[in-house]
Amino acid sequence: MITELITEIAVKILETTAYAGAFLLMALESMIAPVPSEAVMPFVGFLVTDGKWNLWLAVLATSSGSMVGSLASYAMGYYGGKPLVLKVGRYLLLNRHDLELTERYFNRRQGLYTVFAARFIPVIRHFISIPAGMGKMPLIPFVLVSTVGATLWNGFLLYLGMRLREHWTVVQKYSHQVDIVIVVTAVIGIGWFIRSRLAARKHRLDN
């Protein structure tokens, strides 16, 4: 029901505000707002197929929105991430060592691969720019990999919308199932992290 509601709102925004609405929705999608690209880009494809939108303007608007949202999240991590971790990190079982690991990771080539790959993963792509900012990833490489990744993903969904318009409800059904699997996997991973940290803390106290 939540996904259907978000989709309905997204469609109304696209119909009333055109390219500006697409830009805004994809900017929010690249931040922590619950606006999945699967609820936006296929309908952009519908509008292109109907001849109401220009294909290249649609790609430009959505990719630019994704990049602006990514940069906003990057700035959140860059300027606010470290103070936040140092201040409240202990309540989240995080510490300075975790911050140092994040900084080292995102300053290496693996960090670029991670940011690029994350653009294709539901849920993860909403948050990946924040740790990239916290890790002080160089800005230009971040912009390049984020732009390429976002454009490829947005273009893929736009193409699906153009080609599978009459069968999109079926595609949505299976994409939601994939999203559920990813969310469950993430929850399991977080649970493992919390358990291991609590066990390590208990071990230090016992010794």
Coordinates of C-alpha atoms in Angstrom, one line a residue:
M1 CA 0.0 0.0 0.0
I2 CA 2.8 2.4 0.8
T3 CA 4.5 1.8 -2.5
E4 CA 1.2 2.3 -4.4
L5 CA 0.7 5.5 -2.6
I6 CA 4.2 6.8 -3.4
T7 CA 3.7 5.8 -7.0
E8 CA 0.4 7.7 -7.2
I9 CA 2.0 10.8 -5.8
A10 CA 5.0 10.5 -8.1
V11 CA 2.7 10.2 -11.1
K12 CA 0.7 13.3 -10.2
I13 CA 3.9 15.2 -9.7
L14 CA 5.2 14.1 -13.1
E15 CA 2.0 15.0 -14.8
T16 CA 1.7 18.5 -13.2
T17 CA 5.3 19.7 -13.0
A18 CA 6.9 17.8 -15.9
Y19 CA 10.8 17.8 -16.0
A20 CA 11.1 19.9 -12.9
G21 CA 9.1 17.3 -11.0
A22 CA 11.2 14.5 -12.4
F23 CA 14.3 16.4 -11.3
L24 CA 12.9 16.8 -7.7
L25 CA 11.8 13.2 -7.4
M26 CA 15.1 11.8 -8.4
A27 CA 17.0 14.2 -6.2
L28 CA 14.9 12.9 -3.3
E29 CA 15.5 9.3 -4.5
S30 CA 19.2 9.8 -4.2
M31 CA 18.9 11.0 -0.6
I32 CA 17.2 9.2 2.3
A33 CA 13.7 10.1 1.2
P34 CA 11.5 7.0 0.5
V35 CA 11.1 7.7 -3.2
P36 CA 12.1 4.6 -5.1
S37 CA 13.2 5.1 -8.7
E38 CA 11.0 2.2 -9.7
A39 CA 8.0 4.4 -8.8
V40 CA 9.3 7.3 -11.0
M41 CA 11.4 6.3 -14.0
P42 CA 9.0 3.8 -15.7
F43 CA 6.3 6.5 -15.8
V44 CA 8.8 8.9 -17.4
G45 CA 9.2 6.2 -20.0
F46 CA 5.4 6.1 -20.5
L47 CA 5.4 9.9 -21.1
V48 CA 8.3 9.6 -23.6
T49 CA 6.5 6.8 -25.4
D50 CA 3.3 8.9 -25.6
G51 CA 5.3 11.7 -27.2
K52 CA 4.6 14.1 -24.3
W53 CA 8.3 14.2 -23.2
N54 CA 11.5 14.4 -25.0
L55 CA 13.8 11.4 -24.3
W56 CA 17.0 13.3 -23.9
L57 CA 15.5 16.1 -21.7
A58 CA 14.0 13.3 -19.5
V59 CA 17.4 11.7 -19.1
L60 CA 19.0 15.0 -18.4
A61 CA 16.4 16.0 -15.8
T62 CA 16.4 12.7 -14.0
S63 CA 20.2 12.2 -14.0
S64 CA 20.8 15.8 -12.9
G65 CA 18.3 15.3 -10.0
S66 CA 20.1 12.1 -9.0
M67 CA 23.4 13.9 -8.9
V68 CA 22.1 16.8 -6.9
G69 CA 20.6 14.4 -4.4
S70 CA 23.8 12.5 -4.2
L71 CA 25.8 15.6 -3.6
A72 CA 23.5 16.7 -0.8
S73 CA 23.9 13.3 0.9
Y74 CA 27.7 13.5 0.3
A75 CA 27.8 16.9 2.0
M76 CA 25.8 15.6 4.9
G77 CA 28.4 12.9 5.5
Y78 CA 31.3 15.1 4.7
Y79 CA 30.4 17.9 7.1
G80 CA 28.2 16.2 9.7
G81 CA 29.2 12.5 9.7
K82 CA 32.4 12.6 11.8
P83 CA 31.0 14.9 14.6
L84 CA 27.8 12.8 14.7
V85 CA 29.7 9.5 15.0
L86 CA 32.0 10.9 17.7
K87 CA 29.0 12.3 19.6
V88 CA 26.4 9.6 19.4
G89 CA 28.3 6.7 17.8
R90 CA 28.6 4.8 21.1
Y91 CA 24.8 4.5 21.2
L92 CA 24.9 3.0 17.7
L93 CA 27.8 0.7 18.7
L94 CA 30.1 2.8 16.5
N95 CA 33.5 4.3 17.5
R96 CA 36.4 6.3 16.1
H97 CA 38.0 3.1 14.7
D98 CA 34.9 2.5 12.5
L99 CA 35.2 6.1 11.2
E100 CA 38.9 5.6 10.4
L101 CA 38.0 2.4 8.5
T102 CA 35.3 4.2 6.6
E103 CA 37.7 7.0 5.6
R104 CA 40.4 4.6 4.4
Y105 CA 37.9 2.4 2.5
F106 CA 36.3 5.3 0.6
N107 CA 39.7 6.8 -0.3
R108 CA 40.6 3.6 -2.1
R109 CA 39.6 2.3 -5.5
Q110 CA 37.2 -0.2 -3.8
G111 CA 35.2 2.8 -2.5
L112 CA 34.6 4.0 -6.1
Y113 CA 33.4 0.5 -7.1
T114 CA 31.1 0.4 -4.1
V115 CA 29.5 3.7 -4.9
F116 CA 29.0 2.7 -8.5
A117 CA 27.6 -0.7 -7.7
A118 CA 25.3 0.7 -5.0
R119 CA 23.4 2.8 -7.7
F120 CA 21.9 -0.5 -8.9
I121 CA 20.8 -1.9 -5.5
P122 CA 17.4 -0.9 -4.0
V123 CA 17.6 0.8 -0.5
I124 CA 21.4 0.9 -0.5
R125 CA 21.5 3.5 -3.2
H126 CA 19.5 5.9 -1.0
F127 CA 22.3 5.9 1.7
I128 CA 25.6 5.2 -0.1
S129 CA 26.6 8.9 -0.6
I130 CA 26.6 9.6 3.1
P131 CA 29.4 7.1 4.0
A132 CA 31.2 8.3 0.9
G133 CA 31.1 11.8 2.3
M134 CA 32.1 10.6 5.7
G135 CA 35.1 8.8 4.2
K136 CA 36.2 12.0 2.4
M137 CA 36.0 10.3 -1.0
P138 CA 37.5 12.7 -3.6
L139 CA 34.7 14.8 -5.0
I140 CA 35.4 14.5 -8.7
P141 CA 35.6 10.7 -8.8
F142 CA 32.5 10.5 -6.6
V143 CA 30.6 12.8 -9.1
L144 CA 31.8 10.7 -12.1
V145 CA 30.9 7.3 -10.8
S146 CA 27.6 8.5 -9.3
T147 CA 26.5 10.2 -12.5
V148 CA 27.4 7.2 -14.7
G149 CA 25.8 4.7 -12.3
A150 CA 22.6 6.8 -11.8
T151 CA 22.2 7.5 -15.5
L152 CA 22.6 3.8 -16.4
W153 CA 20.0 2.8 -13.7
N154 CA 17.6 5.5 -14.6
G155 CA 17.9 4.8 -18.3
F156 CA 17.3 1.1 -17.7
L157 CA 14.1 1.8 -15.8
L158 CA 13.0 4.3 -18.4
Y159 CA 13.6 1.8 -21.2
L160 CA 11.6 -0.8 -19.3
G161 CA 8.8 1.6 -18.9
M162 CA 8.8 2.3 -22.7
R163 CA 9.0 -1.4 -23.6
L164 CA 6.8 -3.0 -21.0
R165 CA 4.1 -0.4 -20.4
E166 CA 1.2 -2.9 -20.6
H167 CA 2.8 -5.4 -18.3
W168 CA 4.3 -3.0 -15.7
T169 CA 2.2 -4.2 -12.8
V170 CA 3.8 -7.6 -13.2
V171 CA 7.3 -6.1 -13.3
Q172 CA 6.5 -4.1 -10.2
K173 CA 5.3 -7.2 -8.4
Y174 CA 8.6 -9.0 -8.8
S175 CA 10.7 -5.9 -8.2
H176 CA 9.0 -5.5 -4.8
Q177 CA 9.9 -9.1 -3.9
V178 CA 13.5 -8.4 -4.7
D179 CA 13.4 -5.3 -2.5
I180 CA 12.0 -7.3 0.3
V181 CA 14.8 -9.8 0.0
I182 CA 17.4 -7.0 0.1
V183 CA 15.8 -5.4 3.1
V184 CA 15.6 -8.7 5.0
T185 CA 19.3 -9.3 4.2
A186 CA 20.2 -5.9 5.4
V187 CA 18.3 -6.4 8.7
I188 CA 20.1 -9.7 9.2
G189 CA 23.4 -8.0 8.6
I190 CA 22.6 -5.2 11.1
G191 CA 21.6 -7.8 13.6
W192 CA 24.8 -9.7 13.2
F193 CA 26.8 -6.4 13.6
I194 CA 25.0 -5.5 16.8
R195 CA 25.4 -9.0 18.2
S196 CA 29.1 -9.1 17.5
R197 CA 29.7 -5.6 18.9
L198 CA 27.8 -6.5 22.1
A199 CA 29.7 -9.7 22.5
A200 CA 33.0 -7.9 22.0
R201 CA 32.0 -5.3 24.6
K202 CA 31.0 -8.0 27.1
H203 CA 34.4 -9.7 26.5
R204 CA 36.3 -6.5 27.3
L205 CA 34.3 -5.9 30.5
D206 CA 34.8 -9.5 31.7
N207 CA 38.6 -9.2 31.2

